[in-house]
Coordinates of C-alpha atoms and ligand atoms in Angstrom, one line a residue:
X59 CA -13.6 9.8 33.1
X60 CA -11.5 8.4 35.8
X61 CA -9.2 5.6 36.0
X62 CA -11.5 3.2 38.3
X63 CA -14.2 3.9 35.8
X64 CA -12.6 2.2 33.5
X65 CA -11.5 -0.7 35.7
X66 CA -15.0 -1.7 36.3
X67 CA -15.8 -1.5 32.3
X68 CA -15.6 -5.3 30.4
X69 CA -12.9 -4.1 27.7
X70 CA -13.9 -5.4 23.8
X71 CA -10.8 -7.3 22.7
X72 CA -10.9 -5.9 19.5
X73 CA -12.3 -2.6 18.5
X74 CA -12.9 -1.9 14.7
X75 CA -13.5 1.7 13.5
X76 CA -14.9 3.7 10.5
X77 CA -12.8 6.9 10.2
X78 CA -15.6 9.0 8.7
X79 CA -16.0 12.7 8.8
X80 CA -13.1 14.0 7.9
X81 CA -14.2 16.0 5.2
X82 CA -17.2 17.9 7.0
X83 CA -15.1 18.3 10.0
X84 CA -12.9 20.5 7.5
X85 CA -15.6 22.0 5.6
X86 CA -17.3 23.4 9.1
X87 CA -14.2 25.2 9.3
X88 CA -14.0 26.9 5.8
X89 CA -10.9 24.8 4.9
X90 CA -9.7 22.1 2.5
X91 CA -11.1 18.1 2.7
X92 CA -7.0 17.5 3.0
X93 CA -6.8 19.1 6.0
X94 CA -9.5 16.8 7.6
X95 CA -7.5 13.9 6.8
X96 CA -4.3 15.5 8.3
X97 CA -5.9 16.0 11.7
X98 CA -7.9 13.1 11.4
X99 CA -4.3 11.0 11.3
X100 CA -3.1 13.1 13.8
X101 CA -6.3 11.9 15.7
X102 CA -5.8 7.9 14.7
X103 CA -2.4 8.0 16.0
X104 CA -3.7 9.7 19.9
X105 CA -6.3 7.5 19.7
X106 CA -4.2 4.2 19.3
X107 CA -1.8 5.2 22.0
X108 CA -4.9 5.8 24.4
X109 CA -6.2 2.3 23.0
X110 CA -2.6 0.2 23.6
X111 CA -2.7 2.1 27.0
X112 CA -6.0 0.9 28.1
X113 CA -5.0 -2.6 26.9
X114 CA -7.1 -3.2 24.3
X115 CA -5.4 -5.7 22.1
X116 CA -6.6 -5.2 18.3
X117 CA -7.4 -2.2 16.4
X118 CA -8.0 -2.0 12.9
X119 CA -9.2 0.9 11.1
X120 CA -10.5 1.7 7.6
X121 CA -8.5 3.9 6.0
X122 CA -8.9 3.8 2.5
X123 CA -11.7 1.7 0.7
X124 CA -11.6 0.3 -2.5
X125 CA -14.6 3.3 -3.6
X126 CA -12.5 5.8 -2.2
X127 CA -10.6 5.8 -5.6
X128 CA -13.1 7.4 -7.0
X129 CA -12.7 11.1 -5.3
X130 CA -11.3 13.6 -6.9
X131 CA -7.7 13.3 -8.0
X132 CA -6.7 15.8 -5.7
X133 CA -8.4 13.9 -3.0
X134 CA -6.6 11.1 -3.9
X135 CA -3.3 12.7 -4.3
X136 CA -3.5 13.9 -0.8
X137 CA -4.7 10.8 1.0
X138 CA -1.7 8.6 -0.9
X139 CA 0.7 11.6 0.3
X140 CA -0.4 11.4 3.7
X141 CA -0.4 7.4 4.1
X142 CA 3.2 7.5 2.4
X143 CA 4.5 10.0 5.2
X144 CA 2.5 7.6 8.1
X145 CA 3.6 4.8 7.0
X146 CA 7.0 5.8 7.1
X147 CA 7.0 7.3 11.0
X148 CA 4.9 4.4 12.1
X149 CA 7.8 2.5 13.3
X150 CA 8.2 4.9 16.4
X151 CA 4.4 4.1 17.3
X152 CA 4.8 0.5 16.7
X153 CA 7.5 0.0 19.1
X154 CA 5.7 2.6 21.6
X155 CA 3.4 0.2 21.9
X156 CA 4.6 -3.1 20.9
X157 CA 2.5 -3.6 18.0
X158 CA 2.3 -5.3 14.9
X159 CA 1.2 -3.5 12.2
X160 CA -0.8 -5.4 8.9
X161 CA -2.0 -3.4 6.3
X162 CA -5.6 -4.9 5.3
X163 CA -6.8 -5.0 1.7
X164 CA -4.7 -4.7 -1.7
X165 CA -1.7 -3.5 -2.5
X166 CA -1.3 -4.1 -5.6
X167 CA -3.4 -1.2 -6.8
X168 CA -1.3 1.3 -4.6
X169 CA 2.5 3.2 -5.8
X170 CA 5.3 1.2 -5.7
X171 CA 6.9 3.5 -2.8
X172 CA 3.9 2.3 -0.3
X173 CA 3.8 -1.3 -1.3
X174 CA 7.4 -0.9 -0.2
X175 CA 6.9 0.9 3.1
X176 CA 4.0 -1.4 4.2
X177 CA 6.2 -4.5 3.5
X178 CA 9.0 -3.1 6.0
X179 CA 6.6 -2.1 8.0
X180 CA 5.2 -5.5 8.7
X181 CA 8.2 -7.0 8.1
X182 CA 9.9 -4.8 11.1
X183 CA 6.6 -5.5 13.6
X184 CA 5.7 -9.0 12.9
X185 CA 7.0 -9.7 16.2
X186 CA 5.5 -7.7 18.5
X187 CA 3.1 -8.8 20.3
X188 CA 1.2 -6.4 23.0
X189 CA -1.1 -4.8 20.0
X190 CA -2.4 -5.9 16.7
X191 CA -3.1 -2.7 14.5
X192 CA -4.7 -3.8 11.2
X193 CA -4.8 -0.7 8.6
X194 CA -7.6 -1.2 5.8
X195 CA -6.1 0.4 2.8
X196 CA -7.6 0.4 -0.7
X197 CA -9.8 -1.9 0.9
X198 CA -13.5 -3.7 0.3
X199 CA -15.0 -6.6 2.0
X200 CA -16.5 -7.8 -0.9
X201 CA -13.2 -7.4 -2.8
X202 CA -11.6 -9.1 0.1
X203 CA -13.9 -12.0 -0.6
X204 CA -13.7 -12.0 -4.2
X205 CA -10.1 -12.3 -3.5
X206 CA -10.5 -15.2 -0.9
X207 CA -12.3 -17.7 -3.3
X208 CA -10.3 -16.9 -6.2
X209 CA -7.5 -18.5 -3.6
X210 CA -9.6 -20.9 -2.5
X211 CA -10.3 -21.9 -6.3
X212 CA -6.8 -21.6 -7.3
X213 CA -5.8 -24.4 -4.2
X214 CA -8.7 -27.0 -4.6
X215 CA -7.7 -27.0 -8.4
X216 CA -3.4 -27.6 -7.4
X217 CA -4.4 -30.1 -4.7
X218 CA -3.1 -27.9 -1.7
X219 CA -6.9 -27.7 -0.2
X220 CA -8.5 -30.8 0.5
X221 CA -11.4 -32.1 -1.7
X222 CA -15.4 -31.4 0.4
X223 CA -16.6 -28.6 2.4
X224 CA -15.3 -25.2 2.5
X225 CA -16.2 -24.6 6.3
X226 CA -16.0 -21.4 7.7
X227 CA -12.5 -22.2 9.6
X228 CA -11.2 -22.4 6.1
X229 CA -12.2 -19.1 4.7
X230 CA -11.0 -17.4 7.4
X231 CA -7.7 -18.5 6.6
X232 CA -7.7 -16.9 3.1
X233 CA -9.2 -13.5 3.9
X234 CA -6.7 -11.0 4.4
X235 CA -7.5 -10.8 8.8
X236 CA -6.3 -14.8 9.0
X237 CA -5.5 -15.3 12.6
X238 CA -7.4 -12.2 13.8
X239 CA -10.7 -12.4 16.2
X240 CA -13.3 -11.2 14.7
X241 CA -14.1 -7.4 16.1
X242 CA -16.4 -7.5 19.3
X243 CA -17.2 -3.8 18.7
X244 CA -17.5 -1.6 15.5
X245 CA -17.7 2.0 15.8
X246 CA -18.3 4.1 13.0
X247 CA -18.4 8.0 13.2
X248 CA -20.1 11.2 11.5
X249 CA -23.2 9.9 11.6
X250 CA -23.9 7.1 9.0
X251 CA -25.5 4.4 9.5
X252 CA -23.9 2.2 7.1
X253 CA -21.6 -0.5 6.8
X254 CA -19.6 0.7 3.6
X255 CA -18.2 -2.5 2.5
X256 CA -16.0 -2.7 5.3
X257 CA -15.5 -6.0 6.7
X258 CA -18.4 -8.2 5.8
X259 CA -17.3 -11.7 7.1
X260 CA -16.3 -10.3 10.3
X261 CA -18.5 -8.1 11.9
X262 CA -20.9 -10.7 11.4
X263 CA -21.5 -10.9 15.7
X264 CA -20.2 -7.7 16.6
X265 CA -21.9 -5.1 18.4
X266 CA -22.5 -1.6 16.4
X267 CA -22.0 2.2 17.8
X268 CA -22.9 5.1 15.9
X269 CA -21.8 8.5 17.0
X270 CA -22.1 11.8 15.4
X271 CA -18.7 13.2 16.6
X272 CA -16.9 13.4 13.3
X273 CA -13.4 11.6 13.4
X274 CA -10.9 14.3 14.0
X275 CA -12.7 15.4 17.4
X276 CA -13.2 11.4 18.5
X277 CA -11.4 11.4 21.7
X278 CA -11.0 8.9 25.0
X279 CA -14.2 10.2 26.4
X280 CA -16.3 9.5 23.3
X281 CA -14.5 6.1 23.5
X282 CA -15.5 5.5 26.9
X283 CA -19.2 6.4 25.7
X284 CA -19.1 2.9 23.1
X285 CA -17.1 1.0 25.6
X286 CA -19.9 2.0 28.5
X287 CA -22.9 1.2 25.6
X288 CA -21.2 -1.9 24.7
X289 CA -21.0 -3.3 28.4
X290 CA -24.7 -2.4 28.9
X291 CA -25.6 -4.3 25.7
X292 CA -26.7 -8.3 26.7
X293 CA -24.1 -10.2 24.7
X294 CA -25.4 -13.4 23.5
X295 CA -24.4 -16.4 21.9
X296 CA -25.2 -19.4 20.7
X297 CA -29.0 -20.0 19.8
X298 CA -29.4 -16.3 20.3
X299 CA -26.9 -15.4 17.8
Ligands
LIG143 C1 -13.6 9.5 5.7 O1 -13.8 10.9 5.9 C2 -12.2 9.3 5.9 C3 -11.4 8.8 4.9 C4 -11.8 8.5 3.5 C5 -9.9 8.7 5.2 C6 -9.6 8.2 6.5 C7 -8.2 8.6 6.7 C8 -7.6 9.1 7.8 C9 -8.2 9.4 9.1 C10 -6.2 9.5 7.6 C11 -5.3 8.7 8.3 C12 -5.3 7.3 8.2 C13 -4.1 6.6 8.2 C14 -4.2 5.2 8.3 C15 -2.9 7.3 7.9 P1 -14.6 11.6 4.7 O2 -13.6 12.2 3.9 O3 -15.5 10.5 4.1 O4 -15.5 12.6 5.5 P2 -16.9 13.1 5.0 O5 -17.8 11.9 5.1 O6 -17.2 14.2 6.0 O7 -16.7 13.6 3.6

């Protein structure tokens, strides 16, 4: 797709990804689920180069949700493995590109050695300002929520949130994306049409797109694709919400 193609496109200010297929992309191939998820970070880190280049200024990807614990040990193993190693050569992406890296979800539940890498991580980022790449990582929108009003609880009963209504503005603030748009476009891959617990408050108003290219062979063309679809859907607001 050429360059002036792109010009004429309306860009989504933030795009918001399901990483699925991973696994079947391998298994097509006679090899191991593990391998999936190496070339499908291999992909993820193309794909947000070709994203900061076309000036789109959030990304945030599910990486790891708070059911994906329950794969087999092995699974598991390999996923932590490969986060650990990302994590730790994201640095040279980040100042690529000029972007500030948040890891969404909780920590807590993850090995000491991550919790440690995300925190420099953010810590090293949080001033960059070009791109805003959030990683979901043993994360659930319904945990994230949970999570939220236990805060919110915790802060009306100290006296740091005002006694009345809990509006909307205010529960933003204590969900983990505080200070992030909400996505304009979610695009999930490999088929499923489902949701997965993956940011409930905020894709409230955004615009779906389904594809059946699995995640490892999602590339700038298949991008353009959602991008086109999402410029020739009617965007409305308001009373048409
Ligand atoms: C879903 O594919 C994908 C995942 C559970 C992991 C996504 C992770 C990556 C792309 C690795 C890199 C990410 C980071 C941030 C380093 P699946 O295993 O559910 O595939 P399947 O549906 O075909 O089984």
């Amino acid at each position: 797709m050429s360059e002036q193609y792109t010009e004429d496109l309306k860009l989504p200010q933030h795009i918001a990804i399901i990483l699925d297929g991973n696994g079947r992309w391998a298994k097509k191939r006679k090899m191991p689920r593990g391998y999936g998820h190496i070339v499908g970070c291999d992909n993820l880190e193309k794909m947000c180069d070709i994203i900061a280049d076309m000036g789109i200024k959030y990304l945030t990807v599910y990486a790891f949700s708070t059911e994906n614990w329950k794969r087999s040990e092995e699974e598991v193993k390999g996923l932590m493995d490969l986060f650990r190693k990302y994590l730790k050569r994201c640095l040279k992406k980040a100042k690529r590109n000029q972007m500030r890296i948040r890891i969404i979800g909780d920590p807590s539940a993850l090995d000491a050695d991550i919790q440690e890498s995300i925190r420099v991580l953010e810590e090293s980022t949080k001033d960059y300002d070009r791109m805003f790449f959030q990683i979901a990582l043993n994360y659930g929108g319904r945990d994230e929520i949970e999570r939220a009003v236990t805060k919110i609880a915790e802060d009306a009963r100290s006296g740091k949130l005002p006694e009345g209504r809990i509006t909307g503005e205010v529960f933003e603030q204590y969900l983990d994306t505080a200070g992030i748009p909400d996505p304009d476009l979610m695009i999930r891959t490999s088929g499923e049409l489902r949701l997965s617990n993956f940011l409930l408050w905020q894709l409230a108003y955004s615009e779906f797109y389904f594809t059946d290219v699995p995640w490892p062979d999602f590339n700038r063309d298949e991008l353009m694709k959602a991008i086109e679809k999402y410029n020739g859907r009617d965007r409305r607001f308001g009373d048409a919400k």
